[in-house]
mmCIF file of C-alpha atoms and ligand atoms in Angstrom:
data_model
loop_
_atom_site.group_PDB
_atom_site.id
_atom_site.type_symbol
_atom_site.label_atom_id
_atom_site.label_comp_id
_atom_site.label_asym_id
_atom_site.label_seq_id
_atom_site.Cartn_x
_atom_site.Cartn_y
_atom_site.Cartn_z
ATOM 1 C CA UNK B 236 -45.836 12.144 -46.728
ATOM 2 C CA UNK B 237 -46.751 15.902 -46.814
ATOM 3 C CA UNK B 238 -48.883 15.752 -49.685
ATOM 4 C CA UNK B 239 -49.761 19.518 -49.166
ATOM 5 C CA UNK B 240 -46.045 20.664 -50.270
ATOM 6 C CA UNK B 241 -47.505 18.728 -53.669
ATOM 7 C CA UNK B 242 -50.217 20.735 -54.592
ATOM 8 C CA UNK B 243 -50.005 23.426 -56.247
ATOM 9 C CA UNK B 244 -52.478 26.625 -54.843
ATOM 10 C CA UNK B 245 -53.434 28.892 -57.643
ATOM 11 C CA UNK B 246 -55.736 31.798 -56.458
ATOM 12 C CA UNK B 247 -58.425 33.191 -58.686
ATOM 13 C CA UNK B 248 -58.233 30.479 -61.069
ATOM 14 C CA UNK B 249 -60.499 29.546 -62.922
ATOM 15 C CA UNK B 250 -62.118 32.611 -61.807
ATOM 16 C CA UNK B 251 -61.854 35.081 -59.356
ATOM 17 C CA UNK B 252 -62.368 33.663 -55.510
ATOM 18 C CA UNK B 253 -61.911 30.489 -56.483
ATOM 19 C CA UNK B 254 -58.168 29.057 -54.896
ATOM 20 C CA UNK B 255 -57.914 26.112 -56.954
ATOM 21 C CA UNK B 256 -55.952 23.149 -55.787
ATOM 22 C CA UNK B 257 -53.718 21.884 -58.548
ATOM 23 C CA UNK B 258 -53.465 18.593 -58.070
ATOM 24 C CA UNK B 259 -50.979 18.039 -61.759
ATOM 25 C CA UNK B 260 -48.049 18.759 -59.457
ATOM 26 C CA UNK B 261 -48.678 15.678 -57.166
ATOM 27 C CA UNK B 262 -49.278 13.688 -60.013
ATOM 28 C CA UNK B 263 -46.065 14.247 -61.644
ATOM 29 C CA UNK B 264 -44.147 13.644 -58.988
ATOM 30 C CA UNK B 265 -43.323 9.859 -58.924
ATOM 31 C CA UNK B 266 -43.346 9.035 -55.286
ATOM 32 C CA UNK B 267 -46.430 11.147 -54.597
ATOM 33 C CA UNK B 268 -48.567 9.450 -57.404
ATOM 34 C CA UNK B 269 -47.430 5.854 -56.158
ATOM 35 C CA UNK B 270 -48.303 7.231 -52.260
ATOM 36 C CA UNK B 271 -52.008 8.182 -52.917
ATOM 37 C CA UNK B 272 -52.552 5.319 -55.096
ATOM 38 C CA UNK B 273 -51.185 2.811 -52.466
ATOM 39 C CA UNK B 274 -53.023 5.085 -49.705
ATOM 40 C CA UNK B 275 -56.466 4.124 -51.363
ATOM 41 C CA UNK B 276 -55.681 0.778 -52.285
ATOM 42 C CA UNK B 277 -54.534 -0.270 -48.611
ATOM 43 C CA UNK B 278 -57.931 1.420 -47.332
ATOM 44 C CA UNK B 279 -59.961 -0.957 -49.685
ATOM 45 C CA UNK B 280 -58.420 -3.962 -50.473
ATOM 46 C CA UNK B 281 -60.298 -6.536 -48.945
ATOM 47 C CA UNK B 282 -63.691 -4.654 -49.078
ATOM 48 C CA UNK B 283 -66.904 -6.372 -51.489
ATOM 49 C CA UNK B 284 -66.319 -3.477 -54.142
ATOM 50 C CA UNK B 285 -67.442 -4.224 -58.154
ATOM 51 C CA UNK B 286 -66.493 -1.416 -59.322
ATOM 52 C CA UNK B 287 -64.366 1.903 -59.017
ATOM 53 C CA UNK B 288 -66.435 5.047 -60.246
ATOM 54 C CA UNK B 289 -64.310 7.787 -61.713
ATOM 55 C CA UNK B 290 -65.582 11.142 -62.200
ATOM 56 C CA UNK B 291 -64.275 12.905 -65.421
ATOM 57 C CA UNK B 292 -61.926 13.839 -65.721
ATOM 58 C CA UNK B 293 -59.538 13.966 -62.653
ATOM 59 C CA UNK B 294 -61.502 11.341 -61.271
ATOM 60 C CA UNK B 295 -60.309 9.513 -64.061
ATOM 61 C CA UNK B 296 -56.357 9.801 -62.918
ATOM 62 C CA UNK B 297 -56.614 8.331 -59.740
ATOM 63 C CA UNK B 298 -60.080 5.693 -60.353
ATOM 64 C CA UNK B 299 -58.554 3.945 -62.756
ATOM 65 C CA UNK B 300 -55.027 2.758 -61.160
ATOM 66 C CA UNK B 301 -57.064 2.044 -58.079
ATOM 67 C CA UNK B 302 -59.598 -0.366 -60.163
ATOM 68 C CA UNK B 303 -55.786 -1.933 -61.128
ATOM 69 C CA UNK B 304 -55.052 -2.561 -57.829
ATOM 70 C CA UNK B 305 -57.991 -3.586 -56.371
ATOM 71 C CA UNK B 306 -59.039 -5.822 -59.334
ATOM 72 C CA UNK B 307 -61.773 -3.998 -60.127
ATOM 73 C CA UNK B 308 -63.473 -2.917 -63.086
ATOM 74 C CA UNK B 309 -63.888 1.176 -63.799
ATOM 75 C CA UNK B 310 -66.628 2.801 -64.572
ATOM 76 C CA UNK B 311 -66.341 6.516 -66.110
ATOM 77 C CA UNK B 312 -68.878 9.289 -65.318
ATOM 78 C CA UNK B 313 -68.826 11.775 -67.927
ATOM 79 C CA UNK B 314 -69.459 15.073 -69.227
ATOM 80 C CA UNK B 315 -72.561 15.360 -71.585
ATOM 81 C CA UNK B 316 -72.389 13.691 -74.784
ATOM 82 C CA UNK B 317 -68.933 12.243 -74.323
ATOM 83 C CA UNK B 318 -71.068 8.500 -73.955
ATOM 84 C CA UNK B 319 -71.659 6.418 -77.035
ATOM 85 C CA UNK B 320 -74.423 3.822 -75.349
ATOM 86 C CA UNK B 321 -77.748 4.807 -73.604
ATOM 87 C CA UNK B 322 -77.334 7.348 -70.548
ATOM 88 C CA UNK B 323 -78.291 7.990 -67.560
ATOM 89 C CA UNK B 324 -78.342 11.652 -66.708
ATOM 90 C CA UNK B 325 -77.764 14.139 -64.026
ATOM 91 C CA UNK B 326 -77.874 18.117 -63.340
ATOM 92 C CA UNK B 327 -75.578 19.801 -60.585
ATOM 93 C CA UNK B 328 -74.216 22.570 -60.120
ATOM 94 C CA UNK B 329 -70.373 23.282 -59.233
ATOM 95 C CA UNK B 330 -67.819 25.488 -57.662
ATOM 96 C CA UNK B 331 -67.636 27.548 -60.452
ATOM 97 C CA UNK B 332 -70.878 26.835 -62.708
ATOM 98 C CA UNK B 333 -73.045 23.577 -63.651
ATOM 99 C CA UNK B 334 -72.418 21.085 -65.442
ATOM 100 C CA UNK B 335 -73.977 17.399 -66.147
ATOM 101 C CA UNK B 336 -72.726 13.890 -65.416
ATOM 102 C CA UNK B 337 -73.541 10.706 -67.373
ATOM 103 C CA UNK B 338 -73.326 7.227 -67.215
ATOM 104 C CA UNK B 339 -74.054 3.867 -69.916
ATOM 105 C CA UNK B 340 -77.187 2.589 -68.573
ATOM 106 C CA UNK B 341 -75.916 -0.982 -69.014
ATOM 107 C CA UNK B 342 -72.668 -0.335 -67.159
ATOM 108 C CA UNK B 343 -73.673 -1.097 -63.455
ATOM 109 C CA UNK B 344 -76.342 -4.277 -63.051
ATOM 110 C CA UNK B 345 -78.351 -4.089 -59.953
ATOM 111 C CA UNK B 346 -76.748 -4.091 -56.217
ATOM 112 C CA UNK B 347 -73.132 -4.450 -58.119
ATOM 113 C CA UNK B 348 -70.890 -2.484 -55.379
ATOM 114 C CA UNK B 349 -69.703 0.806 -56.996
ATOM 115 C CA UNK B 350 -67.188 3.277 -55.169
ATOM 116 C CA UNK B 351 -67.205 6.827 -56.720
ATOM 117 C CA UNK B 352 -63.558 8.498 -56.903
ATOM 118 C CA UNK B 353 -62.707 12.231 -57.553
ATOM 119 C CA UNK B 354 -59.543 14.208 -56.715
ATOM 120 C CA UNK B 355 -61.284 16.860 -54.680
ATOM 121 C CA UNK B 356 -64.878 17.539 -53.134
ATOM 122 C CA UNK B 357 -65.662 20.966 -52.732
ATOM 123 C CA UNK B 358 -69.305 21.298 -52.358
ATOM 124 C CA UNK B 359 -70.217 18.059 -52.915
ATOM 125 C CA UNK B 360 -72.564 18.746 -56.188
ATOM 126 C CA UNK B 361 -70.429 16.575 -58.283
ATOM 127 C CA UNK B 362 -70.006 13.640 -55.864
ATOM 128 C CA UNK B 363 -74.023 14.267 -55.513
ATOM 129 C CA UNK B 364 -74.995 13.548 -59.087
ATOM 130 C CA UNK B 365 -72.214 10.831 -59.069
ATOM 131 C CA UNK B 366 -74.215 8.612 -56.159
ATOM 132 C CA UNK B 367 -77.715 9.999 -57.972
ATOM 133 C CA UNK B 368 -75.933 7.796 -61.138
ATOM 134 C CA UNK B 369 -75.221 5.059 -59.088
ATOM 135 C CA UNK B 370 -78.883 5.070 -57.924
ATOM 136 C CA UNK B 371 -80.311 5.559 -61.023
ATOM 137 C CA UNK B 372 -78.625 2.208 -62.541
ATOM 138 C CA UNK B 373 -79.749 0.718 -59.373
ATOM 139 C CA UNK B 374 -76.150 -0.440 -58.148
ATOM 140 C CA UNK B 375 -75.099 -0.100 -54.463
ATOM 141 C CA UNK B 376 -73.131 2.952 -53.693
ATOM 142 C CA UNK B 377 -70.457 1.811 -51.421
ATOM 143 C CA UNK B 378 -68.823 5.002 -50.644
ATOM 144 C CA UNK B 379 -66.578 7.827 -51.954
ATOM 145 C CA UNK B 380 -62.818 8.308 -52.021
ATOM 146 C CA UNK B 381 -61.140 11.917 -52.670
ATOM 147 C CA UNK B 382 -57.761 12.939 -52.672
ATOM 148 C CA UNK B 383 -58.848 16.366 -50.995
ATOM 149 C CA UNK B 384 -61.437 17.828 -49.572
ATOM 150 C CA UNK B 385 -62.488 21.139 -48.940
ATOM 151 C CA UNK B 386 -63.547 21.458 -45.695
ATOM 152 C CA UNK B 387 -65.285 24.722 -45.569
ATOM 153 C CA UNK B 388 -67.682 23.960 -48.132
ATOM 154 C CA UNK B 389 -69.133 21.150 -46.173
ATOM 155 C CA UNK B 390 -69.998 19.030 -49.642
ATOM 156 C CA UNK B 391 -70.118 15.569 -47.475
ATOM 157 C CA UNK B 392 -73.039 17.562 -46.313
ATOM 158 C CA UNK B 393 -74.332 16.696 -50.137
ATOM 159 C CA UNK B 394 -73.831 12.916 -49.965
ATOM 160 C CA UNK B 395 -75.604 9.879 -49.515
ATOM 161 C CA UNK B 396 -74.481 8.266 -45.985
ATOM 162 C CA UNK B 397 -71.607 5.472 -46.904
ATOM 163 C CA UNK B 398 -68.186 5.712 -45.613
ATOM 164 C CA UNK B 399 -66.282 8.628 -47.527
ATOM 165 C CA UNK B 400 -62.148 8.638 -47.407
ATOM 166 C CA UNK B 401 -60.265 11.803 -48.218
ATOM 167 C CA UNK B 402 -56.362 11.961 -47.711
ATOM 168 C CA UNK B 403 -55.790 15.557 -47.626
ATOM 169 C CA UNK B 404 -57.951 18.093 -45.615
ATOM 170 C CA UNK B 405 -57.931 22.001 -45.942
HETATM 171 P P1 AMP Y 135 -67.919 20.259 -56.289
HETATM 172 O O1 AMP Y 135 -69.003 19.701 -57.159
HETATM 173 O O2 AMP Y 135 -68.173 21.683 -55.904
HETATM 174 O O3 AMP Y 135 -67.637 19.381 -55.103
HETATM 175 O O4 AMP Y 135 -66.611 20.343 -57.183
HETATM 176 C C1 AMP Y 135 -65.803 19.226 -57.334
HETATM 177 C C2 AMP Y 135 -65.174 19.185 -58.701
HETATM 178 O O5 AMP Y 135 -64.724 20.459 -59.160
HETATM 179 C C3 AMP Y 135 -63.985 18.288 -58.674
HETATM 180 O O6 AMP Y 135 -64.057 17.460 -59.826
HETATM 181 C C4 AMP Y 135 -62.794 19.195 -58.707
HETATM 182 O O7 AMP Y 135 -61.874 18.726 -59.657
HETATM 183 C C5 AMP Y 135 -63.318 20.554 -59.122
HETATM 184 N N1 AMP Y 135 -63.011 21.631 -58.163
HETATM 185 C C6 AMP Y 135 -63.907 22.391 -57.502
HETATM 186 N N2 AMP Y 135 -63.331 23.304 -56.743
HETATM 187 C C7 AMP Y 135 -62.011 23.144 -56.892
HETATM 188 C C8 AMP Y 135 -60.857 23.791 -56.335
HETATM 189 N N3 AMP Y 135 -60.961 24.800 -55.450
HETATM 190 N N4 AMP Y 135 -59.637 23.340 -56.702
HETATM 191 C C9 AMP Y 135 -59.521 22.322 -57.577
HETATM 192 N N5 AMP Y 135 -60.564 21.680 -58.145
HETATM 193 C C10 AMP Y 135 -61.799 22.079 -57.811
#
């Protein structure tokens, strides 16, 4: 499937120099959706994974109907103060800015397998703080799976050494 004619390239958004991948127009389309999904799932179905790591909030979309099919559990890393149970806590910076990521402290017991999802890596900061999380909590990072990565921004440069799957490259 040409999953490229699916996304959506917006230039200067959200500011300018940034060409931002839109990823809402693959995700409305129903074959598209159902291809990435099964994509993913066929790459780790069989593999020792706990749980399925989804970054907020696009990481969100695509984590959780992969937790579904791999009969996994799903995890959410969020945006500061979005949590409601102790945190742990992490700086990075994006893109476009910094932000924080968080994660319960009691949602990952030690060396439980945990594969982070997000629908893009650009420079990796995200993913980064992500696999600090997992660290943190004291789980085993397994890998990370992204619908797209941006090449030219070298982020798997960021990242921890475990096996990392993207499906589109630019
Ligand atoms: P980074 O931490 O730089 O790897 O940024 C990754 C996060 O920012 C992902 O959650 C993406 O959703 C978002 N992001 C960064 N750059 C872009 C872009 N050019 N197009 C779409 N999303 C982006």
């Amino acid at each position: 499937m040409d999953l490229k004619a699916l996304i959506r390239d917006v230039p200067d958004f959200p500011k300018p120099g940034i060409l931002f991948r839109d990823l809402t127009t693959l995700l409305q389309d129903q074959a598209g959706l159902r291809y990435v999904i099964d994509q993913l799932a066929d790459r780790y179905q069989g593999q020792k994974i706990d749980y399925i790591a989804g970054i907020e909030s696009r990481g969100f979309i695509f984590g959780a109907p992969l937790a579904y099919r791999l009969g996994v559990g799903f995890i959410p890393l969020r945006k500061p103060g979005k949590l409601c149970s102790p945190v742990y806590a992490v700086e990075y910076s994006l893109e476009y800015g910094s932000d924080r990521l968080e994660m319960h402290q009691d949602a990952v017991q030690p060396d439980r397998k945990v594969l982070v999802v997000d629908d893009l890596i650009a420079t990796g900061g995200t993913a980064a703080a992500a696999a600090q999380l997992i660290q943190q909590s004291e789980g085993e990072l397994t890998g990370f799976a992204f619908i797209v990565e941006l090449m030219e921004l070298n982020g798997r440069n960021l990242l921890p050494d475990v096996p990392i799957t993207t499906l589109v490259n630019y």
